[in-house]
Coordinates of C-alpha atoms and ligand atoms in Angstrom, one line a residue:
M87 CA -16.9 8.8 12.3
F88 CA -13.0 9.2 12.6
L89 CA -10.3 7.6 14.4
K90 CA -9.0 10.3 16.8
N91 CA -5.9 8.8 18.2
A92 CA -3.8 9.2 15.1
W93 CA -1.5 11.4 13.2
Y94 CA -3.0 13.2 10.4
V95 CA -1.3 15.8 7.9
A96 CA -2.4 19.3 9.0
A97 CA -0.5 21.2 6.2
W98 CA 2.7 21.5 4.3
A99 CA 5.2 23.0 6.6
D100 CA 5.6 25.9 4.3
E101 CA 1.9 26.8 4.2
V102 CA 2.1 27.7 7.9
T103 CA 3.6 31.2 8.8
H104 CA 3.6 33.7 11.7
N105 CA 0.1 34.6 10.8
L106 CA -3.2 33.1 12.3
Q107 CA -4.8 30.6 9.9
Q108 CA -7.8 28.4 10.5
I109 CA -7.9 24.8 9.3
T110 CA -10.4 22.1 9.7
V111 CA -9.4 18.5 10.7
L112 CA -12.1 15.8 11.6
N113 CA -14.6 18.6 11.7
Q114 CA -12.6 20.5 14.4
K115 CA -11.7 24.1 13.7
I116 CA -8.1 24.7 14.4
C117 CA -6.0 27.9 14.6
I118 CA -2.6 27.2 13.3
F119 CA 0.5 29.3 13.3
K120 CA 4.3 29.4 13.6
S121 CA 5.6 30.9 16.8
Q122 CA 8.5 33.5 16.8
S123 CA 10.7 30.7 17.9
G124 CA 9.8 28.8 14.9
D125 CA 7.7 26.1 16.5
F126 CA 4.4 25.1 15.0
V127 CA 1.4 25.7 17.2
A128 CA -2.2 24.4 16.8
L129 CA -5.0 25.7 19.2
E130 CA -8.6 25.0 19.3
D131 CA -10.1 27.8 17.2
A132 CA -12.7 29.1 19.6
C133 CA -12.3 31.4 22.3
P134 CA -13.7 30.0 25.7
H135 CA -15.6 33.4 26.3
R136 CA -17.9 33.8 23.3
K137 CA -16.4 31.4 20.9
L138 CA -15.0 33.8 18.4
P139 CA -12.4 31.9 16.4
L140 CA -9.0 32.9 17.6
S141 CA -7.9 32.9 14.1
K142 CA -10.0 36.2 13.7
G143 CA -7.8 37.8 16.5
R144 CA -4.3 38.9 16.5
I145 CA -0.8 37.3 17.1
K146 CA 1.3 39.1 19.5
G147 CA 4.8 37.6 19.8
D148 CA 4.1 34.0 21.0
T149 CA 0.6 34.7 22.2
V150 CA -2.9 34.9 20.6
E151 CA -5.1 37.8 21.6
C152 CA -8.9 37.3 20.9
G153 CA -10.4 39.8 18.7
Y154 CA -13.4 40.4 20.7
H155 CA -12.4 41.2 24.5
G156 CA -8.7 40.4 24.3
L157 CA -8.4 37.2 26.3
T158 CA -4.8 36.2 25.5
F159 CA -3.6 32.7 25.2
D160 CA 0.0 31.2 25.0
C161 CA 1.2 28.4 22.9
S162 CA -0.1 25.6 25.4
G163 CA -3.5 27.2 25.3
K164 CA -3.4 28.7 28.7
C165 CA -4.8 32.2 29.2
V166 CA -2.1 34.5 30.1
W167 CA -3.9 37.9 30.2
A168 CA -7.5 38.7 30.9
P169 CA -7.9 42.4 30.3
G170 CA -10.0 44.1 33.0
Q171 CA -11.2 40.9 34.7
G172 CA -8.8 40.8 37.8
N173 CA -7.8 37.2 38.2
I174 CA -7.5 35.0 35.1
P175 CA -10.5 32.7 35.2
S176 CA -9.3 29.0 35.7
N177 CA -11.4 27.7 33.0
A178 CA -10.2 30.2 30.4
K179 CA -8.2 27.8 28.2
V180 CA -8.2 26.1 24.9
H181 CA -7.0 22.8 23.6
S182 CA -3.5 22.8 22.2
Y183 CA -3.0 19.9 19.7
P184 CA 0.3 18.0 19.6
L185 CA 2.1 18.7 16.4
H186 CA 5.2 17.1 14.8
E187 CA 7.1 18.1 11.5
K188 CA 8.3 15.4 9.4
Y189 CA 8.7 15.0 5.7
G190 CA 8.0 18.7 5.1
L191 CA 4.7 18.1 6.4
I192 CA 3.0 19.2 9.9
W193 CA 1.4 16.2 11.5
I194 CA -1.3 16.8 14.1
W195 CA -2.6 14.4 16.7
M196 CA -6.3 14.6 17.1
G197 CA -7.0 12.6 20.1
N198 CA -5.8 12.2 23.6
S199 CA -2.6 14.1 23.9
A200 CA -1.2 11.8 26.4
L201 CA -1.0 9.0 23.8
A202 CA 0.7 11.2 21.2
D203 CA 4.1 9.7 20.2
H204 CA 5.7 11.1 17.0
H205 CA 7.4 7.8 16.4
D206 CA 4.1 6.4 15.3
I207 CA 3.9 8.8 12.2
F208 CA 4.0 6.7 8.9
E209 CA 7.5 5.4 8.4
I210 CA 9.2 6.4 5.0
K211 CA 12.2 4.3 3.9
N212 CA 14.6 6.3 1.6
Y213 CA 13.3 9.6 2.5
N214 CA 16.7 11.1 3.2
D215 CA 18.7 8.9 1.0
P216 CA 20.6 10.9 -1.5
S217 CA 20.3 8.2 -4.1
W218 CA 16.6 8.6 -4.3
G219 CA 15.0 11.6 -6.0
I220 CA 11.8 13.3 -4.8
N221 CA 9.1 14.9 -6.6
R222 CA 7.7 17.4 -4.3
G223 CA 3.8 16.9 -4.3
D224 CA 1.1 19.1 -3.5
A225 CA -2.3 19.1 -2.0
M226 CA -5.9 19.2 -3.3
E227 CA -9.4 19.4 -1.8
L228 CA -11.5 16.5 -2.5
E229 CA -15.3 16.9 -2.3
C230 CA -15.6 13.5 -0.8
N231 CA -15.2 11.2 2.3
Y232 CA -11.7 10.3 3.0
L233 CA -12.6 6.7 2.8
L234 CA -13.3 7.0 -0.9
M235 CA -9.8 8.0 -1.4
C236 CA -8.6 5.2 0.8
D237 CA -10.7 2.7 -1.5
N238 CA -9.2 4.3 -4.6
L239 CA -5.7 3.7 -3.2
L240 CA -6.6 -0.1 -2.5
D241 CA -7.6 -0.5 -6.0
P242 CA -5.1 -1.1 -8.7
T243 CA -7.6 -1.7 -11.3
H244 CA -8.9 1.7 -11.7
V245 CA -5.9 2.8 -13.5
A246 CA -7.0 1.0 -16.6
W247 CA -10.2 3.2 -16.8
V248 CA -9.3 6.5 -14.9
H249 CA -5.7 6.8 -15.8
A250 CA -5.7 5.1 -19.4
G251 CA -3.1 7.6 -20.8
S252 CA -0.6 7.3 -17.9
F253 CA -0.6 4.5 -15.4
G254 CA -3.2 2.2 -17.1
Q255 CA -2.3 -0.5 -19.8
A256 CA -4.2 -3.6 -21.0
A257 CA -2.9 -5.9 -18.3
T258 CA -4.2 -3.6 -15.6
K259 CA -7.9 -4.6 -16.7
S260 CA -7.7 -8.1 -15.7
A261 CA -4.6 -9.4 -13.9
P262 CA -5.7 -10.9 -10.6
L263 CA -5.4 -9.2 -7.4
R264 CA -3.9 -10.5 -4.1
V265 CA -4.9 -9.2 -0.7
K266 CA -3.0 -9.0 2.3
K267 CA -3.9 -7.7 6.0
T268 CA -0.8 -6.3 7.9
D269 CA -0.8 -5.3 11.4
D270 CA -1.4 -1.6 10.5
G271 CA -3.2 -1.8 7.2
V272 CA -4.1 -3.6 4.0
I273 CA -2.2 -4.2 0.8
V274 CA -3.6 -5.1 -2.6
H275 CA -0.8 -6.1 -5.0
R276 CA -0.2 -8.1 -8.2
W277 CA 2.5 -8.7 -10.6
M278 CA 2.0 -8.3 -14.3
L279 CA 4.6 -10.1 -16.2
D280 CA 6.0 -9.5 -19.7
V281 CA 3.8 -6.6 -20.4
E282 CA 4.5 -3.1 -22.1
P283 CA 5.3 -0.4 -19.7
A284 CA 2.3 1.9 -19.2
P285 CA 2.6 5.4 -21.0
F286 CA 3.7 7.3 -17.9
Y287 CA 6.5 4.8 -16.9
K288 CA 7.5 4.4 -20.6
K289 CA 9.1 7.9 -20.6
V290 CA 11.0 7.3 -17.4
V291 CA 12.1 3.8 -17.2
G292 CA 15.8 3.2 -18.1
F293 CA 15.4 0.3 -20.3
K294 CA 13.8 -0.7 -23.6
G295 CA 11.1 -3.5 -24.4
N296 CA 8.7 -5.2 -22.2
C297 CA 8.8 -5.4 -18.3
D298 CA 7.4 -7.2 -15.3
R299 CA 5.4 -4.7 -13.3
L300 CA 4.5 -4.6 -9.7
Q301 CA 1.4 -2.5 -8.4
H302 CA 1.5 -2.6 -4.6
Y303 CA -1.3 -0.5 -3.1
E304 CA -1.2 -0.2 0.6
V305 CA -3.2 1.8 3.0
R306 CA -2.4 2.1 6.8
Y307 CA -4.9 3.1 9.2
P308 CA -6.4 5.6 9.5
S309 CA -5.7 7.0 5.9
N310 CA -2.0 6.9 4.8
A311 CA -1.0 5.2 1.7
L312 CA 2.1 3.8 0.0
I313 CA 1.7 3.0 -3.7
K314 CA 4.8 1.3 -5.0
A315 CA 5.4 0.8 -8.7
I316 CA 8.2 -1.5 -9.8
F317 CA 9.1 -1.9 -13.3
T318 CA 11.9 -4.3 -14.3
P319 CA 13.1 -5.9 -17.5
A320 CA 10.7 -8.7 -18.6
G321 CA 11.9 -12.0 -16.8
T322 CA 13.4 -10.4 -13.9
G323 CA 10.3 -9.6 -12.0
G324 CA 7.6 -11.6 -10.1
S325 CA 9.1 -11.0 -6.6
E326 CA 10.6 -8.2 -4.6
G327 CA 13.7 -10.2 -3.7
K328 CA 16.8 -9.4 -5.7
L329 CA 15.9 -6.6 -8.2
H330 CA 17.7 -6.1 -11.6
E331 CA 20.0 -3.3 -12.0
D332 CA 18.0 -1.5 -14.4
V333 CA 14.9 -1.6 -12.2
F334 CA 12.6 1.5 -11.9
I335 CA 10.8 2.0 -8.6
M336 CA 8.4 4.9 -7.6
D337 CA 7.0 5.0 -4.0
S338 CA 4.2 7.3 -4.1
Y339 CA 3.2 8.6 -0.6
N340 CA -0.4 9.7 -0.1
F341 CA -2.1 11.2 3.1
M342 CA -5.8 11.8 3.4
T343 CA -6.8 14.2 6.0
P344 CA -10.5 14.3 6.8
V345 CA -11.7 17.8 6.8
T346 CA -15.5 16.8 7.4
E347 CA -17.6 13.7 6.5
S348 CA -17.8 14.9 2.9
K349 CA -14.5 16.7 2.4
T350 CA -10.9 15.6 2.4
R351 CA -7.5 17.2 2.1
Y352 CA -5.2 15.1 0.0
Y353 CA -1.4 15.4 0.2
W354 CA 1.3 13.5 -1.8
F355 CA 4.9 13.2 -2.9
Q356 CA 6.9 10.5 -4.7
L357 CA 10.4 9.1 -4.3
R358 CA 12.1 7.4 -7.2
N359 CA 15.2 5.2 -7.4
I360 CA 16.6 6.9 -10.6
R361 CA 18.3 10.3 -11.5
P362 CA 17.9 11.8 -8.1
D363 CA 19.3 15.1 -9.1
D364 CA 17.4 15.7 -12.3
P365 CA 15.1 18.6 -12.0
E366 CA 13.5 17.9 -15.5
L367 CA 12.6 14.4 -14.5
S368 CA 11.2 15.7 -11.3
Q369 CA 9.0 18.3 -12.9
L370 CA 7.8 15.8 -15.6
M371 CA 6.7 13.3 -12.8
T372 CA 5.3 16.0 -10.7
D373 CA 3.2 17.3 -13.6
D374 CA 2.1 13.8 -14.8
V375 CA 1.2 12.9 -11.2
Q376 CA -0.8 16.0 -10.5
H377 CA -2.8 15.4 -13.7
A378 CA -3.5 11.8 -12.9
F379 CA -4.6 12.9 -9.4
E380 CA -7.1 15.3 -10.9
E381 CA -8.4 12.5 -12.7
D382 CA -9.1 10.8 -9.4
Q383 CA -10.5 13.8 -8.0
N384 CA -13.1 14.3 -10.8
V385 CA -14.3 10.7 -10.3
L386 CA -14.4 10.8 -6.5
N387 CA -16.1 13.9 -6.3
E388 CA -18.9 12.4 -8.6
V389 CA -18.8 9.1 -6.6
Q390 CA -19.5 11.0 -3.4
K391 CA -22.7 12.5 -4.9
G392 CA -23.6 9.2 -6.5
M393 CA -23.3 7.4 -3.1
T394 CA -25.0 10.1 -1.1
N395 CA -27.9 10.5 -3.4
K396 CA -28.4 6.9 -4.6
T397 CA -31.9 5.8 -5.3
S398 CA -31.1 2.1 -5.7
P399 CA -28.6 -0.1 -3.6
H400 CA -24.9 -0.2 -4.7
I401 CA -23.1 -3.5 -5.0
D402 CA -19.7 -4.6 -4.1
L403 CA -17.3 -6.6 -6.5
P404 CA -14.5 -9.1 -6.0
I405 CA -12.1 -6.2 -6.7
D406 CA -13.4 -4.5 -3.5
A407 CA -12.1 -7.2 -1.1
G408 CA -9.1 -5.1 0.1
Q409 CA -11.2 -2.0 0.6
L410 CA -13.9 -3.7 2.5
R411 CA -11.3 -5.3 4.8
F412 CA -9.7 -2.0 5.5
R413 CA -13.0 -0.3 6.2
R414 CA -14.1 -3.1 8.5
Q415 CA -10.9 -3.0 10.7
L416 CA -10.8 0.9 10.8
Q417 CA -14.5 0.9 11.9
A418 CA -13.6 -1.7 14.5
M419 CA -10.7 0.6 15.8
I420 CA -13.0 3.7 15.7
N421 CA -15.7 1.7 17.9
E422 CA -13.0 0.6 20.3
E423 CA -11.9 4.2 20.7
V424 CA -15.7 5.3 21.3
Q425 CA -15.9 2.5 23.8
V426 CA -12.8 3.9 25.7
D427 CA -14.1 7.4 25.6
K428 CA -17.5 6.5 27.1
Q429 CA -15.9 4.5 30.0
M430 CA -13.3 7.4 30.8
A431 CA -16.3 9.9 30.7
Q432 CA -18.3 7.8 33.4
Ligands
FES216 S1 -14.9 36.2 22.8 FE1 -12.9 36.1 23.3 S2 -12.6 37.4 24.9 FE2 -14.8 37.7 24.6
FE2_217 FE1 -5.8 7.0 -9.4

């Protein structure tokens, strides 16, 4: 089950061209392309006649021609030509999904179009601030349900085991977690004081010696995350109030798009508060993050198989508190949406 009235990432903007492409979001097949005028368009990928995917047809200017009998649709999904049929049948139309381009990503609204408001897209502080550098991320396919990745991004402890060579360090094995519910998600966070910087951060922080480290893991409904890392000289951390001048901050943005119940497309990029115009630093961080996310991918693909094929019950641990809270609230939102849909259908 998925929350439909929400924005999801459909693609990186530069992945979509003036060619028809099929993507799948929330189990729905979508034909996506860029119009001649440069607008992004997403149509239900099924001709209303015999359900040939429109992505198997042809793009003609700003219209899409079905590859079977030529019904032709404009960017709003309206049929504008029905060769040899006299009048255009009034029910010859396909759904057109609201899209919005933001942060180099194309966001798609999967629910009731009347409720789509692009101001509701995940807010990113500092995105256009020239004093912050960006590591342009990537996307990967996960062979798992999107909620397993949400769990992972509400779990600061896994870095000790999954990312021992990069984000993990001894303190991440046992420092206590704090869980906070917000209006639009859940945060699991902790400060670790007077600890050695983890290997990945040791290479990039601008100070020597021990640090105070914050792990802030936040997922907002339905499946968008901010993972904030703060490293500040030991003795200057413990709160996010006034930060030391040498503080290193990395905000990692992570967007999980459910493809099916057992497949997810995972998008990300990071912002950092140091050396914004240093391409070598960007490359180093991009490569290390990619490597770390492949470590997550390997674990989560196996967790999906393990949970699907389990022959004995699984257990929850105290470290799962934030994840369980997130899942409960998201399920309540989905249930409410289903109720509203049912009432509207009556
Ligand atoms: S299947 Fe598309 S026009 Fe016939
Ligand atoms: Fe991870």
